[in-house]
Amino acid sequence: MASPTRRTTPPFTQERDRLLTQLNEQSIALRRSPEQYLEIADVLDELAQQISSIKIENNQSRCFSIKCNALTSTLLCHSELLKCHPSRSVEIAASIDLMQLQLGRLTMKVDDDDFAQKMDALSNRMETSWTPTDEMDVKEIRLKEHLHKIWRELNLSVPGCECGQCQDQDGESLDSLKVS
């Protein structure tokens, strides 16, 4: 028997698009006007609250609320980091970009959402960019390590979840366990 198709409700996709736009605006603002860090941190706090309050009717994906919680926690952490260490604005702006990417991938089932599929493809390309090269200085290497750590925290796989992203990651995990 085929499993029922799970679709992201239109209101969520609209809310996701709105939140993505706001995250993008904060990332750009932080790069252009780092002296506005307190205002930007306040907006990040508001966005975290909005993400934490997202509710989907008939939410059958086990990972959805867990991934929303991870995004909320990461946003709040970076808001506090920005308030305490405004000199790290470049790192925080890059982290916001990762949060945008993860938010864009957030859906009930990856194959029902063209935008989420595009974000998945972008995330796959991005993951290959974290390998340090000889040309990188220590600061670049640390930034890439920080971003990779954040990505691992956001891009989690929930056992038993049937969404496309968790299924893909479960498959990758199982493939890595196979002995040649």
CSV table of N, CA and C in Angstrom, one decimal:
chain,number,residue,atom,x,y,z
A,1,MET,N,0.8,-1.2,0.0
A,1,MET,CA,0.0,0.0,0.0
A,1,MET,C,0.9,1.2,0.0
A,2,ALA,N,0.6,2.2,-0.9
A,2,ALA,CA,1.4,3.4,-1.0
A,2,ALA,C,1.1,4.3,0.2
A,3,SER,N,2.2,5.0,0.6
A,3,SER,CA,2.0,5.9,1.8
A,3,SER,C,1.2,7.1,1.2
A,4,PRO,N,0.5,7.8,2.1
A,4,PRO,CA,-0.3,9.0,1.6
A,4,PRO,C,0.7,10.1,1.3
A,5,THR,N,0.3,10.9,0.3
A,5,THR,CA,1.2,12.0,0.0
A,5,THR,C,1.0,13.1,1.0
A,6,ARG,N,2.1,13.6,1.5
A,6,ARG,CA,2.1,14.7,2.5
A,6,ARG,C,2.5,16.0,1.8
A,7,ARG,N,1.7,17.0,1.9
A,7,ARG,CA,2.0,18.3,1.2
A,7,ARG,C,2.2,19.4,2.3
A,8,THR,N,3.1,20.3,2.0
A,8,THR,CA,3.2,21.5,2.8
A,8,THR,C,2.0,22.4,2.5
A,9,THR,N,1.3,22.8,3.5
A,9,THR,CA,0.1,23.6,3.3
A,9,THR,C,0.5,25.0,2.8
A,10,PRO,N,-0.3,25.6,1.9
A,10,PRO,CA,0.1,26.9,1.3
A,10,PRO,C,0.4,27.9,2.3
A,11,PRO,N,-0.3,28.0,3.4
A,11,PRO,CA,0.0,29.1,4.4
A,11,PRO,C,1.4,28.9,4.9
A,12,PHE,N,1.9,27.6,5.1
A,12,PHE,CA,3.3,27.5,5.6
A,12,PHE,C,4.3,28.0,4.6
A,13,THR,N,4.1,27.6,3.3
A,13,THR,CA,5.0,28.1,2.3
A,13,THR,C,5.1,29.6,2.2
A,14,GLN,N,3.9,30.2,2.4
A,14,GLN,CA,3.9,31.7,2.4
A,14,GLN,C,4.7,32.2,3.6
A,15,GLU,N,4.4,31.6,4.8
A,15,GLU,CA,5.1,32.0,6.0
A,15,GLU,C,6.6,31.8,5.8
A,16,ARG,N,7.0,30.7,5.3
A,16,ARG,CA,8.4,30.3,5.1
A,16,ARG,C,9.0,31.4,4.2
A,17,ASP,N,8.4,31.8,3.1
A,17,ASP,CA,8.9,32.8,2.2
A,17,ASP,C,9.1,34.1,2.9
A,18,ARG,N,8.1,34.5,3.7
A,18,ARG,CA,8.2,35.7,4.4
A,18,ARG,C,9.4,35.7,5.4
A,19,LEU,N,9.5,34.6,6.1
A,19,LEU,CA,10.7,34.5,7.1
A,19,LEU,C,12.0,34.5,6.3
A,20,LEU,N,12.1,33.8,5.2
A,20,LEU,CA,13.3,33.8,4.4
A,20,LEU,C,13.7,35.2,4.0
A,21,THR,N,12.7,36.0,3.6
A,21,THR,CA,13.0,37.4,3.2
A,21,THR,C,13.5,38.2,4.3
A,22,GLN,N,12.9,38.0,5.5
A,22,GLN,CA,13.3,38.7,6.7
A,22,GLN,C,14.7,38.3,7.1
A,23,LEU,N,15.0,37.0,7.1
A,23,LEU,CA,16.4,36.6,7.4
A,23,LEU,C,17.4,37.1,6.4
A,24,ASN,N,17.0,37.1,5.1
A,24,ASN,CA,17.9,37.7,4.1
A,24,ASN,C,18.2,39.2,4.4
A,25,GLU,N,17.2,39.9,4.7
A,25,GLU,CA,17.3,41.3,5.0
A,25,GLU,C,18.3,41.5,6.2
A,26,GLN,N,18.2,40.7,7.2
A,26,GLN,CA,19.0,40.9,8.4
A,26,GLN,C,20.5,40.5,8.0
A,27,SER,N,20.7,39.5,7.2
A,27,SER,CA,22.0,39.1,6.8
A,27,SER,C,22.7,40.3,6.0
A,28,ILE,N,21.9,40.8,5.1
A,28,ILE,CA,22.4,42.0,4.3
A,28,ILE,C,22.7,43.2,5.2
A,29,ALA,N,21.7,43.5,6.1
A,29,ALA,CA,21.9,44.6,7.0
A,29,ALA,C,23.1,44.5,7.9
A,30,LEU,N,23.4,43.3,8.3
A,30,LEU,CA,24.5,43.1,9.2
A,30,LEU,C,25.8,43.3,8.5
A,31,ARG,N,25.9,42.9,7.2
A,31,ARG,CA,27.1,43.1,6.4
A,31,ARG,C,27.3,44.6,6.0
A,32,ARG,N,26.2,45.2,5.7
A,32,ARG,CA,26.3,46.6,5.3
A,32,ARG,C,26.4,47.6,6.5
A,33,SER,N,25.7,47.3,7.6
A,33,SER,CA,25.7,48.2,8.7
A,33,SER,C,25.9,47.5,10.0
A,34,PRO,N,27.1,47.0,10.2
A,34,PRO,CA,27.3,46.2,11.5
A,34,PRO,C,27.1,47.0,12.8
A,35,GLU,N,27.1,48.3,12.7
A,35,GLU,CA,26.9,49.1,13.8
A,35,GLU,C,25.4,49.0,14.3
A,36,GLN,N,24.6,48.5,13.5
A,36,GLN,CA,23.1,48.3,13.8
A,36,GLN,C,22.9,47.0,14.5
A,37,TYR,N,23.9,46.4,15.0
A,37,TYR,CA,23.9,45.0,15.5
A,37,TYR,C,22.8,44.8,16.6
A,38,LEU,N,22.5,45.8,17.4
A,38,LEU,CA,21.5,45.6,18.5
A,38,LEU,C,20.1,45.5,17.9
A,39,GLU,N,19.8,46.3,16.9
A,39,GLU,CA,18.5,46.2,16.2
A,39,GLU,C,18.4,44.9,15.4
A,40,ILE,N,19.4,44.5,14.8
A,40,ILE,CA,19.4,43.3,14.0
A,40,ILE,C,19.2,42.1,15.0
A,41,ALA,N,19.9,42.1,16.1
A,41,ALA,CA,19.7,41.0,17.1
A,41,ALA,C,18.3,41.0,17.6
A,42,ASP,N,17.7,42.1,17.8
A,42,ASP,CA,16.2,42.1,18.2
A,42,ASP,C,15.3,41.5,17.2
A,43,VAL,N,15.6,41.8,15.9
A,43,VAL,CA,14.8,41.2,14.8
A,43,VAL,C,15.1,39.7,14.8
A,44,LEU,N,16.3,39.2,15.0
A,44,LEU,CA,16.6,37.8,15.0
A,44,LEU,C,15.8,37.1,16.2
A,45,ASP,N,15.7,37.8,17.3
A,45,ASP,CA,14.9,37.3,18.4
A,45,ASP,C,13.4,37.1,18.0
A,46,GLU,N,12.9,38.2,17.3
A,46,GLU,CA,11.5,38.1,16.9
A,46,GLU,C,11.3,37.0,15.9
A,47,LEU,N,12.2,36.8,14.9
A,47,LEU,CA,12.1,35.8,13.9
A,47,LEU,C,12.2,34.4,14.6
A,48,ALA,N,13.0,34.2,15.6
A,48,ALA,CA,13.1,33.0,16.3
A,48,ALA,C,11.7,32.7,17.0
A,49,GLN,N,11.1,33.7,17.6
A,49,GLN,CA,9.8,33.5,18.2
A,49,GLN,C,8.7,33.1,17.1
A,50,GLN,N,8.8,33.7,16.0
A,50,GLN,CA,7.9,33.4,14.9
A,50,GLN,C,8.1,32.0,14.4
A,51,ILE,N,9.3,31.5,14.2
A,51,ILE,CA,9.6,30.2,13.8
A,51,ILE,C,9.1,29.2,14.8
A,52,SER,N,9.3,29.5,16.1
A,52,SER,CA,8.9,28.5,17.1
A,52,SER,C,7.4,28.4,17.2
A,53,SER,N,6.7,29.4,16.7
A,53,SER,CA,5.2,29.3,16.8
A,53,SER,C,4.6,28.7,15.6
A,54,ILE,N,5.3,28.3,14.6
A,54,ILE,CA,4.8,27.7,13.4
A,54,ILE,C,4.1,26.4,13.7
A,55,LYS,N,2.8,26.3,13.3
A,55,LYS,CA,2.1,25.1,13.5
A,55,LYS,C,1.5,24.7,12.2
A,56,ILE,N,1.6,23.4,11.9
A,56,ILE,CA,1.0,22.9,10.6
A,56,ILE,C,-0.1,21.9,11.0
A,57,GLU,N,-1.2,22.1,10.4
A,57,GLU,CA,-2.3,21.1,10.6
A,57,GLU,C,-1.9,19.8,9.9
A,58,ASN,N,-2.3,18.7,10.6
A,58,ASN,CA,-2.0,17.4,10.0
A,58,ASN,C,-0.5,17.2,9.8
A,59,ASN,N,0.3,17.7,10.7
A,59,ASN,CA,1.7,17.6,10.6
A,59,ASN,C,2.1,16.1,10.9
A,60,GLN,N,2.4,15.4,9.8
A,60,GLN,CA,2.7,14.0,10.0
A,60,GLN,C,4.2,13.8,9.9
A,61,SER,N,5.0,14.8,9.7
A,61,SER,CA,6.4,14.7,9.6
A,61,SER,C,7.0,14.8,11.0
A,62,ARG,N,7.7,13.8,11.4
A,62,ARG,CA,8.3,13.8,12.8
A,62,ARG,C,9.3,14.9,13.0
A,63,CYS,N,10.0,15.2,11.9
A,63,CYS,CA,11.1,16.2,12.1
A,63,CYS,C,10.7,17.6,12.1
A,64,PHE,N,9.5,18.0,11.6
A,64,PHE,CA,9.2,19.4,11.4
A,64,PHE,C,9.4,20.2,12.6
A,65,SER,N,8.7,19.8,13.7
A,65,SER,CA,8.9,20.7,14.9
A,65,SER,C,10.3,20.6,15.5
A,66,ILE,N,10.9,19.5,15.3
A,66,ILE,CA,12.3,19.4,15.8
A,66,ILE,C,13.2,20.3,15.1
A,67,LYS,N,13.0,20.4,13.7
A,67,LYS,CA,13.9,21.3,12.9
A,67,LYS,C,13.5,22.7,13.2
A,68,CYS,N,12.2,23.0,13.4
A,68,CYS,CA,11.9,24.4,13.8
A,68,CYS,C,12.5,24.8,15.1
A,69,ASN,N,12.5,23.8,16.1
A,69,ASN,CA,13.2,24.1,17.4
A,69,ASN,C,14.7,24.3,17.2
A,70,ALA,N,15.3,23.6,16.3
A,70,ALA,CA,16.8,23.7,16.1
A,70,ALA,C,17.0,25.1,15.4
A,71,LEU,N,16.2,25.5,14.5
A,71,LEU,CA,16.4,26.8,13.9
A,71,LEU,C,16.2,27.9,14.9
A,72,THR,N,15.1,27.8,15.8
A,72,THR,CA,14.8,28.8,16.8
A,72,THR,C,16.0,28.9,17.8
A,73,SER,N,16.5,27.8,18.2
A,73,SER,CA,17.7,27.8,19.1
A,73,SER,C,18.9,28.4,18.5
A,74,THR,N,19.2,28.1,17.3
A,74,THR,CA,20.3,28.6,16.6
A,74,THR,C,20.2,30.1,16.4
A,75,LEU,N,19.0,30.6,16.0
A,75,LEU,CA,18.8,32.0,15.9
A,75,LEU,C,19.0,32.7,17.2
A,76,LEU,N,18.4,32.2,18.2
A,76,LEU,CA,18.6,32.9,19.6
A,76,LEU,C,20.0,32.9,20.0
A,77,CYS,N,20.7,31.8,19.8
A,77,CYS,CA,22.2,31.7,20.1
A,77,CYS,C,22.9,32.8,19.4
A,78,HIS,N,22.7,33.0,18.1
A,78,HIS,CA,23.4,33.9,17.3
A,78,HIS,C,23.0,35.4,17.6
A,79,SER,N,21.7,35.5,18.0
A,79,SER,CA,21.3,36.9,18.5
A,79,SER,C,22.1,37.3,19.7
A,80,GLU,N,22.2,36.4,20.7
A,80,GLU,CA,23.0,36.6,21.9
A,80,GLU,C,24.5,36.8,21.5
A,81,LEU,N,25.0,36.0,20.6
A,81,LEU,CA,26.4,36.2,20.2
A,81,LEU,C,26.6,37.5,19.6
A,82,LEU,N,25.7,38.0,18.8
A,82,LEU,CA,25.8,39.3,18.2
A,82,LEU,C,25.8,40.4,19.2
A,83,LYS,N,24.9,40.3,20.2
A,83,LYS,CA,24.8,41.3,21.3
A,83,LYS,C,26.1,41.4,22.1
A,84,CYS,N,26.7,40.2,22.3
A,84,CYS,CA,27.9,40.2,23.2
A,84,CYS,C,29.2,40.4,22.4
A,85,HIS,N,29.2,40.0,21.1
A,85,HIS,CA,30.4,40.1,20.3
A,85,HIS,C,30.1,40.7,18.9
A,86,PRO,N,29.8,41.9,18.8
A,86,PRO,CA,29.4,42.5,17.5
A,86,PRO,C,30.5,42.4,16.5
A,87,SER,N,31.8,42.2,17.0
A,87,SER,CA,32.9,42.1,16.1
A,87,SER,C,32.8,40.9,15.2
A,88,ARG,N,32.0,39.9,15.6
A,88,ARG,CA,31.8,38.7,14.9
A,88,ARG,C,30.6,38.8,13.9
A,89,SER,N,30.3,40.0,13.4
A,89,SER,CA,29.2,40.2,12.5
A,89,SER,C,29.3,39.4,11.2
A,90,VAL,N,30.5,39.3,10.7
A,90,VAL,CA,30.7,38.6,9.4
A,90,VAL,C,30.3,37.1,9.6
A,91,GLU,N,30.8,36.5,10.6
A,91,GLU,CA,30.5,35.1,11.0
A,91,GLU,C,29.0,34.9,11.2
A,92,ILE,N,28.4,35.8,11.9
A,92,ILE,CA,27.0,35.7,12.2
A,92,ILE,C,26.2,35.9,11.0
A,93,ALA,N,26.5,36.8,10.1
A,93,ALA,CA,25.8,37.0,8.8
A,93,ALA,C,25.9,35.7,8.0
A,94,ALA,N,27.1,35.1,7.9
A,94,ALA,CA,27.2,33.8,7.2
A,94,ALA,C,26.4,32.7,7.9
A,95,SER,N,26.3,32.7,9.2
A,95,SER,CA,25.4,31.7,9.9
A,95,SER,C,23.9,32.0,9.6
A,96,ILE,N,23.5,33.2,9.5
A,96,ILE,CA,22.2,33.5,9.1
A,96,ILE,C,21.9,33.0,7.7
A,97,ASP,N,22.8,33.1,6.8
A,97,ASP,CA,22.6,32.5,5.5
A,97,ASP,C,22.4,31.0,5.5
A,98,LEU,N,23.1,30.3,6.4
A,98,LEU,CA,22.8,28.9,6.6
A,98,LEU,C,21.4,28.6,7.1
A,99,MET,N,21.0,29.5,8.1
A,99,MET,CA,19.7,29.3,8.6
A,99,MET,C,18.6,29.5,7.6
A,100,GLN,N,18.9,30.5,6.7
A,100,GLN,CA,18.0,30.7,5.5
A,100,GLN,C,17.8,29.4,4.7
A,101,LEU,N,19.0,28.8,4.4
A,101,LEU,CA,19.0,27.6,3.6
A,101,LEU,C,18.2,26.5,4.3
A,102,GLN,N,18.4,26.3,5.5
A,102,GLN,CA,17.7,25.3,6.3
A,102,GLN,C,16.2,25.6,6.3
A,103,LEU,N,15.9,26.8,6.6
A,103,LEU,CA,14.5,27.2,6.6
A,103,LEU,C,13.8,26.9,5.2
A,104,GLY,N,14.6,27.2,4.1
A,104,GLY,CA,14.0,27.0,2.8
A,104,GLY,C,13.8,25.5,2.5
A,105,ARG,N,14.6,24.7,3.1
A,105,ARG,CA,14.5,23.2,2.9
A,105,ARG,C,13.3,22.6,3.8
A,106,LEU,N,12.8,23.4,4.7
A,106,LEU,CA,11.8,22.9,5.7
A,106,LEU,C,10.5,22.7,5.0
A,107,THR,N,10.1,21.4,4.9
A,107,THR,CA,8.8,21.0,4.3
A,107,THR,C,8.4,19.7,4.8
A,108,MET,N,7.2,19.3,4.5
A,108,MET,CA,6.8,18.0,5.0
A,108,MET,C,7.4,16.8,4.2
A,109,LYS,N,7.6,17.0,3.0
A,109,LYS,CA,8.2,16.0,2.1
A,109,LYS,C,8.8,16.7,1.0
A,110,VAL,N,10.1,16.4,0.8
A,110,VAL,CA,10.9,17.1,-0.1
A,110,VAL,C,10.4,17.2,-1.6
A,111,ASP,N,9.8,16.1,-2.0
A,111,ASP,CA,9.4,16.1,-3.4
A,111,ASP,C,8.0,16.8,-3.7
A,112,ASP,N,7.4,17.4,-2.7
A,112,ASP,CA,6.2,18.1,-2.9
A,112,ASP,C,6.4,19.6,-3.0
A,113,ASP,N,7.6,20.1,-3.0
A,113,ASP,CA,7.9,21.5,-2.9
A,113,ASP,C,9.1,21.8,-3.8
A,114,ASP,N,8.9,22.4,-4.9
A,114,ASP,CA,10.0,22.8,-5.8
A,114,ASP,C,11.0,23.6,-5.2
A,115,PHE,N,10.6,24.6,-4.4
A,115,PHE,CA,11.5,25.5,-3.8
A,115,PHE,C,12.4,24.7,-2.8
A,116,ALA,N,11.9,23.8,-2.0
A,116,ALA,CA,12.7,23.0,-1.1
A,116,ALA,C,13.6,22.2,-1.8
A,117,GLN,N,13.2,21.6,-3.0
A,117,GLN,CA,14.2,20.8,-3.8
A,117,GLN,C,15.3,21.7,-4.3
A,118,LYS,N,15.1,22.9,-4.7
A,118,LYS,CA,16.2,23.8,-5.1
A,118,LYS,C,17.1,24.1,-3.9
A,119,MET,N,16.5,24.3,-2.8
A,119,MET,CA,17.3,24.5,-1.6
A,119,MET,C,18.2,23.3,-1.2
A,120,ASP,N,17.6,22.1,-1.4
A,120,ASP,CA,18.4,20.9,-1.2
A,120,ASP,C,19.6,20.8,-2.1
A,121,ALA,N,19.4,21.1,-3.4
A,121,ALA,CA,20.5,21.1,-4.3
A,121,ALA,C,21.5,22.1,-3.9
A,122,LEU,N,21.1,23.3,-3.5
A,122,LEU,CA,22.1,24.3,-3.1
A,122,LEU,C,22.8,23.8,-1.8
A,123,SER,N,22.1,23.2,-0.9
A,123,SER,CA,22.8,22.7,0.3
A,123,SER,C,23.8,21.6,0.0
A,124,ASN,N,23.5,20.8,-1.0
A,124,ASN,CA,24.5,19.7,-1.4
A,124,ASN,C,25.7,20.4,-2.0
A,125,ARG,N,25.6,21.4,-2.8
A,125,ARG,CA,26.8,22.1,-3.3
A,125,ARG,C,27.5,22.8,-2.2
A,126,MET,N,26.8,23.4,-1.3
A,126,MET,CA,27.5,24.1,-0.2
A,126,MET,C,28.3,23.2,0.7
A,127,GLU,N,27.8,22.0,0.9
A,127,GLU,CA,28.5,21.1,1.8
A,127,GLU,C,29.9,20.7,1.3
A,128,THR,N,30.0,20.7,0.0
A,128,THR,CA,31.4,20.4,-0.6
A,128,THR,C,32.3,21.6,-0.5
A,129,SER,N,31.8,22.8,-0.1
A,129,SER,CA,32.7,24.0,0.0
A,129,SER,C,33.4,24.1,1.3
A,130,TRP,N,33.2,23.2,2.2
A,130,TRP,CA,33.7,23.3,3.6
A,130,TRP,C,35.1,22.7,3.7
A,131,THR,N,35.6,22.1,2.7
A,131,THR,CA,36.9,21.4,2.8
A,131,THR,C,38.0,22.5,2.8
A,132,PRO,N,38.8,22.6,3.8
A,132,PRO,CA,39.8,23.7,3.8
A,132,PRO,C,40.8,23.4,2.7
A,133,THR,N,41.4,24.5,2.2
A,133,THR,CA,42.4,24.4,1.2
A,133,THR,C,43.6,25.1,1.7
A,134,ASP,N,44.7,24.9,1.0
A,134,ASP,CA,46.0,25.5,1.4
A,134,ASP,C,46.0,27.0,1.3
A,135,GLU,N,45.1,27.5,0.4
A,135,GLU,CA,45.1,29.0,0.2
A,135,GLU,C,44.3,29.7,1.3
A,136,MET,N,43.6,29.0,2.1
A,136,MET,CA,42.8,29.6,3.2
A,136,MET,C,43.7,30.0,4.4
A,137,ASP,N,43.4,31.2,4.9
A,137,ASP,CA,44.1,31.6,6.2
A,137,ASP,C,43.4,31.0,7.4
A,138,VAL,N,43.9,31.1,8.5
A,138,VAL,CA,43.4,30.5,9.7
A,138,VAL,C,41.9,31.1,10.0
A,139,LYS,N,41.7,32.4,9.8
A,139,LYS,CA,40.4,32.9,10.0
A,139,LYS,C,39.4,32.3,9.1
A,140,GLU,N,39.7,32.1,7.8
A,140,GLU,CA,38.7,31.5,6.9
A,140,GLU,C,38.5,30.0,7.3
A,141,ILE,N,39.5,29.3,7.7
A,141,ILE,CA,39.3,27.9,8.2
A,141,ILE,C,38.4,27.9,9.4
A,142,ARG,N,38.6,28.8,10.4
A,142,ARG,CA,37.7,28.8,11.5
A,142,ARG,C,36.3,29.1,11.2
A,143,LEU,N,36.1,30.0,10.3
A,143,LEU,CA,34.8,30.4,9.8
A,143,LEU,C,34.1,29.1,9.2
A,144,LYS,N,34.8,28.5,8.3
A,144,LYS,CA,34.2,27.3,7.7
A,144,LYS,C,33.9,26.2,8.7
A,145,GLU,N,34.8,26.0,9.7
A,145,GLU,CA,34.5,25.0,10.7
A,145,GLU,C,33.3,25.4,11.5
A,146,HIS,N,33.1,26.7,11.9
A,146,HIS,CA,32.0,27.2,12.6
A,146,HIS,C,30.7,26.9,11.8
A,147,LEU,N,30.7,27.3,10.5
A,147,LEU,CA,29.6,27.1,9.7
A,147,LEU,C,29.2,25.6,9.5
A,148,HIS,N,30.2,24.8,9.4
A,148,HIS,CA,30.0,23.3,9.3
A,148,HIS,C,29.3,22.8,10.5
A,149,LYS,N,29.8,23.3,11.7
A,149,LYS,CA,29.2,22.8,13.0
A,149,LYS,C,27.7,23.2,13.0
A,150,ILE,N,27.4,24.5,12.6
A,150,ILE,CA,26.0,24.9,12.6
A,150,ILE,C,25.2,24.1,11.7
A,151,TRP,N,25.7,23.8,10.5
A,151,TRP,CA,25.0,23.0,9.5
A,151,TRP,C,24.7,21.6,10.1
A,152,ARG,N,25.6,21.0,10.7
A,152,ARG,CA,25.4,19.7,11.3
A,152,ARG,C,24.3,19.8,12.3
A,153,GLU,N,24.2,20.8,13.1
A,153,GLU,CA,23.2,21.0,14.2
A,153,GLU,C,21.8,21.2,13.5
A,154,LEU,N,21.8,22.0,12.4
A,154,LEU,CA,20.5,22.3,11.8
A,154,LEU,C,20.0,21.1,10.9
A,155,ASN,N,21.0,20.5,10.2
A,155,ASN,CA,20.6,19.5,9.2
A,155,ASN,C,20.6,18.1,9.8
A,156,LEU,N,19.7,17.9,10.8
A,156,LEU,CA,19.7,16.7,11.5
A,156,LEU,C,18.7,15.7,10.9
A,157,SER,N,18.9,14.5,11.1
A,157,SER,CA,17.9,13.5,10.6
A,157,SER,C,17.2,12.9,11.8
A,158,VAL,N,15.9,12.8,11.7
A,158,VAL,CA,15.1,12.2,12.8
A,158,VAL,C,14.7,10.8,12.4
A,159,PRO,N,15.1,9.8,13.2
A,159,PRO,CA,14.8,8.4,13.0
A,159,PRO,C,13.3,8.2,12.8
A,160,GLY,N,12.9,7.4,11.9
A,160,GLY,CA,11.5,7.1,11.7
A,160,GLY,C,10.7,8.2,10.9
A,161,CYS,N,11.4,9.3,10.6
A,161,CYS,CA,10.7,10.4,9.9
A,161,CYS,C,10.6,10.0,8.4
A,162,GLU,N,9.5,10.3,7.8
A,162,GLU,CA,9.3,9.8,6.4
A,162,GLU,C,9.5,11.0,5.4
A,163,CYS,N,10.0,12.2,5.8
A,163,CYS,CA,10.2,13.2,4.9
A,163,CYS,C,11.4,12.9,4.0
A,164,GLY,N,11.4,13.5,2.9
A,164,GLY,CA,12.5,13.2,1.9
A,164,GLY,C,13.9,13.5,2.5
A,165,GLN,N,14.1,14.6,3.2
A,165,GLN,CA,15.4,14.9,3.7
A,165,GLN,C,15.9,13.9,4.7
A,166,CYS,N,15.0,13.5,5.7
A,166,CYS,CA,15.5,12.5,6.7
A,166,CYS,C,15.7,11.2,6.0
A,167,GLN,N,14.9,10.8,5.0
A,167,GLN,CA,15.1,9.5,4.3
A,167,GLN,C,16.4,9.6,3.6
A,168,ASP,N,16.7,10.7,2.9
A,168,ASP,CA,18.0,10.8,2.2
A,168,ASP,C,19.2,10.6,3.2
A,169,GLN,N,19.1,11.3,4.3
A,169,GLN,CA,20.2,11.2,5.3
A,169,GLN,C,20.3,9.9,5.9
A,170,ASP,N,19.1,9.2,6.2
A,170,ASP,CA,19.2,7.8,6.7
A,170,ASP,C,19.9,6.9,5.7
A,171,GLY,N,19.6,7.1,4.4
A,171,GLY,CA,20.2,6.3,3.4
A,171,GLY,C,21.7,6.5,3.4
A,172,GLU,N,22.1,7.8,3.5
A,172,GLU,CA,23.5,8.1,3.5
A,172,GLU,C,24.2,7.5,4.7
A,173,SER,N,23.5,7.6,5.9
A,173,SER,CA,24.1,7.0,7.1
A,173,SER,C,24.3,5.5,7.0
A,174,LEU,N,23.2,4.8,6.4
A,174,LEU,CA,23.3,3.4,6.2
A,174,LEU,C,24.4,3.0,5.2
A,175,ASP,N,24.6,3.8,4.2
A,175,ASP,CA,25.6,3.6,3.2
A,175,ASP,C,27.0,3.7,3.8
A,176,SER,N,27.2,4.6,4.7
A,176,SER,CA,28.5,4.8,5.4
A,176,SER,C,28.8,3.7,6.3
A,177,LEU,N,27.8,2.9,6.8
A,177,LEU,CA,28.1,1.8,7.7
A,177,LEU,C,28.5,0.5,6.9
A,178,LYS,N,28.2,0.5,5.6
A,178,LYS,CA,28.5,-0.8,4.9
A,178,LYS,C,30.0,-1.0,4.8
A,179,VAL,N,30.4,-2.2,4.9
A,179,VAL,CA,31.8,-2.6,4.9
A,179,VAL,C,32.1,-3.1,3.5
A,180,SER,N,33.1,-2.6,2.9
A,180,SER,CA,33.5,-3.0,1.5
A,180,SER,C,34.2,-4.3,1.5
